[in-house]
Tab-separated table of C-alpha atoms in Angstrom:
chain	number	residue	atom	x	y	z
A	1	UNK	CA	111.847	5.009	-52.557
A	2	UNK	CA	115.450	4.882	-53.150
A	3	UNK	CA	116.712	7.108	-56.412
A	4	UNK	CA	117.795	4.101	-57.782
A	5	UNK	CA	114.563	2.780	-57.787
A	6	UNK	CA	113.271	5.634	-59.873
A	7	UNK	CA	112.470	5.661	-63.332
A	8	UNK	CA	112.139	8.082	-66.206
A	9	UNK	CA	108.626	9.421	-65.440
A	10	UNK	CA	109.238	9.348	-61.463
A	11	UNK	CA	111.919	11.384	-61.686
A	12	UNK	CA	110.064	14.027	-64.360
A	13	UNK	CA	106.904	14.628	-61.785
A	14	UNK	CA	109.194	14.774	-58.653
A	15	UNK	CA	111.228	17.414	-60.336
A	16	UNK	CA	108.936	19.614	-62.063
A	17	UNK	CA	105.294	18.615	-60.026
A	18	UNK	CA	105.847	21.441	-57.642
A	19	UNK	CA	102.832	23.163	-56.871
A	20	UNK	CA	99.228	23.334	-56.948
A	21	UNK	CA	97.033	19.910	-58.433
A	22	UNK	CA	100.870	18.654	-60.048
A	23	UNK	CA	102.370	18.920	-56.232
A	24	UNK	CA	98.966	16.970	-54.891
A	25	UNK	CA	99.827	14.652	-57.345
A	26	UNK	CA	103.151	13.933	-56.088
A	27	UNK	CA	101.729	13.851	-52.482
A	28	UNK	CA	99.141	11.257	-53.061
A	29	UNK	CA	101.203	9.071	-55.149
A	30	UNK	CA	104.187	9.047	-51.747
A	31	UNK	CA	101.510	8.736	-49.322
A	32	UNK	CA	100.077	5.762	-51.526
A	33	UNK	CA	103.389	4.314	-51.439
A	34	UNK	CA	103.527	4.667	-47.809
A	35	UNK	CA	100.559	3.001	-47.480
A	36	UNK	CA	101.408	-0.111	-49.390
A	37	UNK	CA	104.872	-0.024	-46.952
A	38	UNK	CA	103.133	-0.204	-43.837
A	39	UNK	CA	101.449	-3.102	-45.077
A	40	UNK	CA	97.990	-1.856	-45.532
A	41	UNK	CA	95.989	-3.146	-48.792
A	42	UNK	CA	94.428	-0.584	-51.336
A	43	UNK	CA	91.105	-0.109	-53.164
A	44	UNK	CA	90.766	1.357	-56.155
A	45	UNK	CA	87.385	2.745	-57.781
A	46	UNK	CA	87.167	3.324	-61.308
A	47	UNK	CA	83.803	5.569	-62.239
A	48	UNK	CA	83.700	7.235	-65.886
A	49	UNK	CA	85.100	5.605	-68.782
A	50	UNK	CA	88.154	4.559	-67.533
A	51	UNK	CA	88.268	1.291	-69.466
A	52	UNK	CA	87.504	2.897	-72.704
A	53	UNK	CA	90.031	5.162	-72.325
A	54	UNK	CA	92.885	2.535	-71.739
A	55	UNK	CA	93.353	2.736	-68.546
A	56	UNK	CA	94.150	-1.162	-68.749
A	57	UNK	CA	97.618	-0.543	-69.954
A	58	UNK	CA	98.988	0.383	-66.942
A	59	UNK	CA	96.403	-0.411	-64.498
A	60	UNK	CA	96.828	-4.607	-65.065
A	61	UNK	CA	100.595	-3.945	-64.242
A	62	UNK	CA	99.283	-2.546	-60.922
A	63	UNK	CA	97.289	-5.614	-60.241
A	64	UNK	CA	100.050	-7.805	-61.208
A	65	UNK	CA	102.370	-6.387	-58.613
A	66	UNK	CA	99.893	-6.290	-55.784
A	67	UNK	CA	99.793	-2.653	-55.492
A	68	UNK	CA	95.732	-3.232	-55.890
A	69	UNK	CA	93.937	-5.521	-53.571
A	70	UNK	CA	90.496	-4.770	-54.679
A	71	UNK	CA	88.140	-2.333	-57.059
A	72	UNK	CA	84.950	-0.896	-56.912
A	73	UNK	CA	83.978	-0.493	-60.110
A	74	UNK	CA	80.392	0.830	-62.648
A	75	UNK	CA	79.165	-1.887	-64.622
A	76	UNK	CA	80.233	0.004	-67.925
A	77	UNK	CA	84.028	-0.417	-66.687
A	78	UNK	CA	83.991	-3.726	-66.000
A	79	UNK	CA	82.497	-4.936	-69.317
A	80	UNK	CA	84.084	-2.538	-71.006
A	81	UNK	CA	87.461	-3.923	-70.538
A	82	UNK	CA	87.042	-6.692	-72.237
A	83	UNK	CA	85.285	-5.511	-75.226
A	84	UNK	CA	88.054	-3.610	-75.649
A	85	UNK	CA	90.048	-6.760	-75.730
A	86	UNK	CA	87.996	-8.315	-78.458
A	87	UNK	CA	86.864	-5.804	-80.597
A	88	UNK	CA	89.915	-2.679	-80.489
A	89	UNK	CA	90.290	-2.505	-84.142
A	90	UNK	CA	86.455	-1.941	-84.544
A	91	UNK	CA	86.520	0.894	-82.678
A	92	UNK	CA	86.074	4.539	-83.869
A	93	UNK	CA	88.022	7.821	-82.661
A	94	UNK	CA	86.107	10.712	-83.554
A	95	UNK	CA	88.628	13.960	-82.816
A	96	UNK	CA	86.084	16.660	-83.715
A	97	UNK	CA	83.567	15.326	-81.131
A	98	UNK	CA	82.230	18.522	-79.474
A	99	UNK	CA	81.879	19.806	-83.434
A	100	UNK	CA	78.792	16.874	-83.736
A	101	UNK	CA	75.681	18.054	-84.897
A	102	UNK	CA	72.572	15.943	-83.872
A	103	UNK	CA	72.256	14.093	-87.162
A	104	UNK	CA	75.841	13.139	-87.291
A	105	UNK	CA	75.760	11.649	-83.889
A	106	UNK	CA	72.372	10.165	-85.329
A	107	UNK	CA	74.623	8.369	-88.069
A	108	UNK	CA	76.772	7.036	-85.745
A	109	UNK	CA	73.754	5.280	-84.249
A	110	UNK	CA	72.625	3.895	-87.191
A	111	UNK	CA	76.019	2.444	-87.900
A	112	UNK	CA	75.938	0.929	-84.640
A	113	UNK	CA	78.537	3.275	-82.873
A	114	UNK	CA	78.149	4.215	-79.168
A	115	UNK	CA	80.294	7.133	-78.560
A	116	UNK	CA	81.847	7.539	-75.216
A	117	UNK	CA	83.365	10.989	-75.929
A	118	UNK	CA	86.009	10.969	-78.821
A	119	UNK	CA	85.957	7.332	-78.974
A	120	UNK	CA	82.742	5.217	-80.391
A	121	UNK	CA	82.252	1.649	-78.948
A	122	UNK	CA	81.141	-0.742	-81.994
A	123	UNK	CA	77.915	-2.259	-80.848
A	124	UNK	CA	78.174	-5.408	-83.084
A	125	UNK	CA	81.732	-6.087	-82.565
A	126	UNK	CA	81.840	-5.720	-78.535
A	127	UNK	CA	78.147	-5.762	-77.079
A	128	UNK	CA	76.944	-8.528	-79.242
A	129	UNK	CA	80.502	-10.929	-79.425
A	130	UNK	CA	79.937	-10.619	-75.622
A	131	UNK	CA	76.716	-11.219	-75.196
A	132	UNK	CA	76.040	-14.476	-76.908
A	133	UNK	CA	78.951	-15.872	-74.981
A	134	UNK	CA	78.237	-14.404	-71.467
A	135	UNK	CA	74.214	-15.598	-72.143
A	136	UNK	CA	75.717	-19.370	-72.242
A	137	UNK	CA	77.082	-18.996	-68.671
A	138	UNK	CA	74.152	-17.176	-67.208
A	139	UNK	CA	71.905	-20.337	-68.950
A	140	UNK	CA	74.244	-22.886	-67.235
A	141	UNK	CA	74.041	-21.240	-64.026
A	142	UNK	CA	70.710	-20.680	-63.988
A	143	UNK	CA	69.715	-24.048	-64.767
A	144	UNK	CA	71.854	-25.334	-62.161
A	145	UNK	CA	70.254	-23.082	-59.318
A	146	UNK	CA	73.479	-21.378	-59.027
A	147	UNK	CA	74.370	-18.034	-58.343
A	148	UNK	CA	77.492	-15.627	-58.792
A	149	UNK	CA	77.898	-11.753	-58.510
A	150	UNK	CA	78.521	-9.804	-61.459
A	151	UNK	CA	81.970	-9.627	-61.820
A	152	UNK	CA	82.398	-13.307	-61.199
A	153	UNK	CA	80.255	-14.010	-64.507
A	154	UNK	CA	82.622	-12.197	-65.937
A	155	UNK	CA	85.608	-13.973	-64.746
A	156	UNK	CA	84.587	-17.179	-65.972
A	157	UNK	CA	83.889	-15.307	-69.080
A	158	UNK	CA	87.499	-14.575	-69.443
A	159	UNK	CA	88.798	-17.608	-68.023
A	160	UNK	CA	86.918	-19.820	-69.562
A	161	UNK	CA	88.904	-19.364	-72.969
A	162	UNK	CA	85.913	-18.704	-75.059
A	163	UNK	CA	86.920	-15.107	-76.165
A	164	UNK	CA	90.839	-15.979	-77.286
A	165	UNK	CA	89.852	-15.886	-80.990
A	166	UNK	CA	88.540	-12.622	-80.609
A	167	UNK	CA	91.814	-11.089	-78.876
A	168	UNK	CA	92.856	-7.804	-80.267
A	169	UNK	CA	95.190	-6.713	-77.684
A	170	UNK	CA	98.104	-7.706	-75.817
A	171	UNK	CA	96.411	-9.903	-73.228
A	172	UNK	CA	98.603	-7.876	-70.287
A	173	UNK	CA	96.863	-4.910	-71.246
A	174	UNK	CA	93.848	-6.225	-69.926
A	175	UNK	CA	93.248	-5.233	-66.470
A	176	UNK	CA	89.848	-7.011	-66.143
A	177	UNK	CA	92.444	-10.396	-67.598
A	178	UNK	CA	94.562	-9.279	-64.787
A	179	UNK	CA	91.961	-9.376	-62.262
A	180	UNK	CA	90.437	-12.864	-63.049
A	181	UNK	CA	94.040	-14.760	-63.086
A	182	UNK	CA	94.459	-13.314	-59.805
A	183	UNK	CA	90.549	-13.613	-58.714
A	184	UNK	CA	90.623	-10.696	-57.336
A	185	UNK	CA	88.076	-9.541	-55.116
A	186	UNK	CA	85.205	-6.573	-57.526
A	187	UNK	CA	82.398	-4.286	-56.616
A	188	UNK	CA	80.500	-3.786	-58.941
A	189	UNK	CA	77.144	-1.261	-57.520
A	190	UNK	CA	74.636	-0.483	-59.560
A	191	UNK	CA	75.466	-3.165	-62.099
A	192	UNK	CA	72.191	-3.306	-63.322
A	193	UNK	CA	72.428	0.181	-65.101
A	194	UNK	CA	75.079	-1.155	-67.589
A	195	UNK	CA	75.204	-2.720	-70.604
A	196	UNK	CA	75.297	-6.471	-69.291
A	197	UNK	CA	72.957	-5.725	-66.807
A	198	UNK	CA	70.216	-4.351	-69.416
A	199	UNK	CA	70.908	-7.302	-71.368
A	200	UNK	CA	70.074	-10.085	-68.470
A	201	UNK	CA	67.168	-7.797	-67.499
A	202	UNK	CA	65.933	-8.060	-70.571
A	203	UNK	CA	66.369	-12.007	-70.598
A	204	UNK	CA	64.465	-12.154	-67.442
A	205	UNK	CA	61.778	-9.758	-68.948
A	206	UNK	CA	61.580	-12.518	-71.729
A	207	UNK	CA	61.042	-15.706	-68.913
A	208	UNK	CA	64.584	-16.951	-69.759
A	209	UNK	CA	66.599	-16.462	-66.936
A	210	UNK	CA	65.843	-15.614	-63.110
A	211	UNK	CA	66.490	-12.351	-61.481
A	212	UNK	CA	67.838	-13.933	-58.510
A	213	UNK	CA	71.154	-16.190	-60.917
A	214	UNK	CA	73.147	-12.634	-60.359
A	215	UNK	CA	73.625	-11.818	-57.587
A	216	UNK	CA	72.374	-8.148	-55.824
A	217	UNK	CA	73.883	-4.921	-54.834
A	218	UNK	CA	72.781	-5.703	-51.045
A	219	UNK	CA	74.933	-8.653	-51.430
A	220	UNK	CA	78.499	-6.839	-52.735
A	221	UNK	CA	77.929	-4.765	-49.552
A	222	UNK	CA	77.668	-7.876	-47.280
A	223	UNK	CA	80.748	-9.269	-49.031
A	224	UNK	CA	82.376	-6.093	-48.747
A	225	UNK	CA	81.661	-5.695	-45.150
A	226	UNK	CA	83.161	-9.423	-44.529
A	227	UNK	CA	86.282	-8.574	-46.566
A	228	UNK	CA	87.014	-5.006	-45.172
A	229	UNK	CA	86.837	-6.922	-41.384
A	230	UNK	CA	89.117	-9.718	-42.296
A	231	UNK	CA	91.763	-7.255	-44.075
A	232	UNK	CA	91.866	-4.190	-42.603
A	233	UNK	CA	94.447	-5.048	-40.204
A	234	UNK	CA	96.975	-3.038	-41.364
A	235	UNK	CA	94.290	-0.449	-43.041
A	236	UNK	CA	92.619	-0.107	-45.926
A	237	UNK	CA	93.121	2.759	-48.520
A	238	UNK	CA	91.127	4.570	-50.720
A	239	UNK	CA	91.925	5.403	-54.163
A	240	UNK	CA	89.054	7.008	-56.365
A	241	UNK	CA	88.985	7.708	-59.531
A	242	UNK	CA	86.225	10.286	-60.754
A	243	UNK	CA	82.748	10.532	-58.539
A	244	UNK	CA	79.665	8.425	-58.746
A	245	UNK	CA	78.153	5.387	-57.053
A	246	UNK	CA	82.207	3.226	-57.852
A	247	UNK	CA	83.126	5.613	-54.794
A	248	UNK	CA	80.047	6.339	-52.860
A	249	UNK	CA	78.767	2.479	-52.474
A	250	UNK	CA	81.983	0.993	-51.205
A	251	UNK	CA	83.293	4.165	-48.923
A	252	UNK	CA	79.805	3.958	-46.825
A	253	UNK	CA	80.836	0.260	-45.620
A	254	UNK	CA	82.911	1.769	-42.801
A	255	UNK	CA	80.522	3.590	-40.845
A	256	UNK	CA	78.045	0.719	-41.682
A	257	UNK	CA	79.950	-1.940	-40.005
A	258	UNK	CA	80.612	0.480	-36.931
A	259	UNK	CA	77.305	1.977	-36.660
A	260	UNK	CA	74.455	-0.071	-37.813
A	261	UNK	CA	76.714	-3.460	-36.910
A	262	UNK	CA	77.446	-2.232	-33.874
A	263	UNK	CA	81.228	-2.885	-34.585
A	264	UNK	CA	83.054	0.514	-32.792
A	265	UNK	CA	86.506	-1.033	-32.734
A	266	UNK	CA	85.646	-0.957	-37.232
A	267	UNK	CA	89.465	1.226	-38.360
A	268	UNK	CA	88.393	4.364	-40.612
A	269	UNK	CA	90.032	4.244	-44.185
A	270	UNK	CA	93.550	5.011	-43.514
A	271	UNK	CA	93.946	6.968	-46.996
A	272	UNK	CA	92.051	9.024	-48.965
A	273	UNK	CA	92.458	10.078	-52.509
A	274	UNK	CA	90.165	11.663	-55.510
A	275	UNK	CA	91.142	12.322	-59.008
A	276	UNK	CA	87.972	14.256	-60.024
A	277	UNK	CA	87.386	17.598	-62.155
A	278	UNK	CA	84.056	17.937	-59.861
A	279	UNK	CA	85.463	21.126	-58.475
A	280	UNK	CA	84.149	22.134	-54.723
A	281	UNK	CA	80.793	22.884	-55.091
A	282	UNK	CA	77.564	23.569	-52.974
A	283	UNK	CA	75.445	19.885	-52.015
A	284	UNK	CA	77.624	17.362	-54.474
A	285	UNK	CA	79.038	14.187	-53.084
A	286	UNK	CA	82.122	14.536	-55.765
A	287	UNK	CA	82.736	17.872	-54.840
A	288	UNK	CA	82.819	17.521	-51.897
A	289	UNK	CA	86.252	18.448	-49.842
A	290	UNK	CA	87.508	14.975	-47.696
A	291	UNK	CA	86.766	16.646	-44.668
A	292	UNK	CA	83.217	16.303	-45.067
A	293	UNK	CA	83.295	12.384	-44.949
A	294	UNK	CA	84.853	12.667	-41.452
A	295	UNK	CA	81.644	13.767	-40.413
A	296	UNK	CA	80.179	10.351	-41.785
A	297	UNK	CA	82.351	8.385	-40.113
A	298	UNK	CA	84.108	7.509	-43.098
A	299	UNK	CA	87.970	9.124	-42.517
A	300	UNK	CA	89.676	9.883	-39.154
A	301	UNK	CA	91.427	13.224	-38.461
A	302	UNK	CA	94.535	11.859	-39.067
A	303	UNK	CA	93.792	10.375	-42.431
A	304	UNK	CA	96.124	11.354	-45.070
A	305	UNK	CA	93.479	12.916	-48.071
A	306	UNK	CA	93.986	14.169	-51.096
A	307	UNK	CA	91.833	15.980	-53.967
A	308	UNK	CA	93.515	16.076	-57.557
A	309	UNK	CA	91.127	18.430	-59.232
A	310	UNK	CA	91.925	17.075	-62.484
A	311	UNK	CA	92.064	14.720	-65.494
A	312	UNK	CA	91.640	11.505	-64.379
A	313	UNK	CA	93.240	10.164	-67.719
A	314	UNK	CA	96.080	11.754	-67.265
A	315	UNK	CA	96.806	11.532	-63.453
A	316	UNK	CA	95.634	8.502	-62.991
A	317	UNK	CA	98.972	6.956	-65.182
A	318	UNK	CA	100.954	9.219	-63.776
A	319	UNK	CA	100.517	7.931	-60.179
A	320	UNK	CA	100.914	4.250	-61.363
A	321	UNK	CA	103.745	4.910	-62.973
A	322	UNK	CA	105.289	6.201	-59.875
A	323	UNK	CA	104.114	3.426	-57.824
A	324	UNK	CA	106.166	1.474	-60.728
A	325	UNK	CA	108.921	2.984	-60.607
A	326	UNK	CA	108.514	3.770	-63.983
């Protein structure tokens, strides 16, 4: 990166990012860079609440300029992104959240606000606006004898145009918006444990859908495995945002294709980077240092890998705007 290419902020971190998690930072956002030079294609994997925190703003930009070539993502995130698209102004930002007592977060319940953290997801607003919308496409489908994967549902959700009188937000702020234009290949493990997914479970519970019109789990990892082959070419990074099952579902498909396909000539992920405040600890997957996952046959020796023990709200925008020459 030329300094004419760099803006503001990617001047600011390269200047004063010197040491410690702030010069990791600065590492993992070059290496990325490198990456994307050489011609390899990145994942990114979005666990927490990365949606509800906005991550959106800058993260659609990424999308948009093919610096992302596909996600892993938890259920929550994925659905999440849009309800922040149609219901923003009903949400609630609650500054003093640690100072809660039980009956106040009681109240918030009864008024129909979810709190992720400081910031309280309105239930009627964003749950229910999707749900009677995304429940016409699951019928339709289900009648039909089709079947799509989670994060296709949503897609046609999106595309479909049914939502635009509910817009909130600047449409490019939308990452999940972002995604569908481009169709851009999800993961989405585990869906079942989010909102959406209770919601159709519930519908089948009731006799009014099939379990089998979404997709399974078993079936992202086939589609992963048949992606990962076709585009890893050039290699395929790994960018991962907090712990959890958005990282430790997608990462295993290496050593699956090589091992239990029988597939040795399989290339390992060619980069490795976590944003995560799961410091080092004894027995935990997230705190666990990247060496270990040479030992699954997940990263090479040579792998560049990275640990930003850290906010990932904060880094994360920091390394996209780098990658943006912002």
């Amino acid at each position: 990166m030329k300094n004419s290419e760099k803006g503001t902020i990617s001047e600011f971190i390269e200047k004063y990012f010197l040491h410690f998690n702030a010069a990791t930072l600065v590492d993992a956002a070059k290496a990325y860079d490198d990456q994307l030079t050489a011609g390899a294609k990145m994942m990114v994997t979005l666990a927490g609440a990365m949606s509800t925190a906005e991550l959106g703003k800058i993260f659609a930009e990424m999308i948009r300029q093919d610096k992302v070539h596909i996600i892993s993502c938890t259920g929550a995130n994925l659905e999440e992104d849009i309800m922040n698209l149609v219901a923003h102004s009903h949400y609630r930002r609650v500054p003093n959240y640690r100072d809660l007592t039980p009956e106040q977060e009681w109240e918030l319940l009864e008024k129909g606000l979810n709190r992720v953290t400081d910031t309280c997801i309105p239930e009627e607003e964003a749950f229910r606006r999707l749900q009677k919308h995304i429940y016409n496409i699951w019928k339709e489908a289900d009648a039909n004898g089709d079947r799509y994967l989670p994060h296709e549902y949503m897609y046609k959700l999106l595309l479909s145009g049914v939502l635009e009188e509910y817009y909130e937000i600047d449409l490019k702020d939308s990452w999940m918006y972002a995604a569908a234009e481009k169709n851009l290949p999800i993961i989405v493990p585990g869906w079942e444990d989010s909102t959406m997914g209770n919601i159709f479970a519930s519908y089948v519970i009731k006799g009014e859908l099939k379990a089998s019109t979404v997709k399974s789990g078993i079936e992202y990892m086939t589609f992963l495995a048949d992606w990962y082959t076709k585009n890893s070419v050039n290699g395929i990074g790994f960018f991962q945002i907090g712990g959890g099952i958005a990282g430790d579902f997608p990462i295993c498909v290496v050593p699956m294709l090589y091992q239990d396909m029988e597939m040795p000539e399989t290339p390992f992920w060619s980069y490795f980077c976590q944003i995560s405040d799961s410091t080092t600890s004894y027995g935990s997957y997230s705190g666990a240092v990247p060496n270990e996952k040479i030992t699954w046959g997940k990263l090479d020796i040579n792998t560049p890998k990275f640990i930003i023990e850290s906010d990932a709200t904060i880094v994360a925008p920091l390394i996209f705007a780098y990658l943006l020459k912002m």
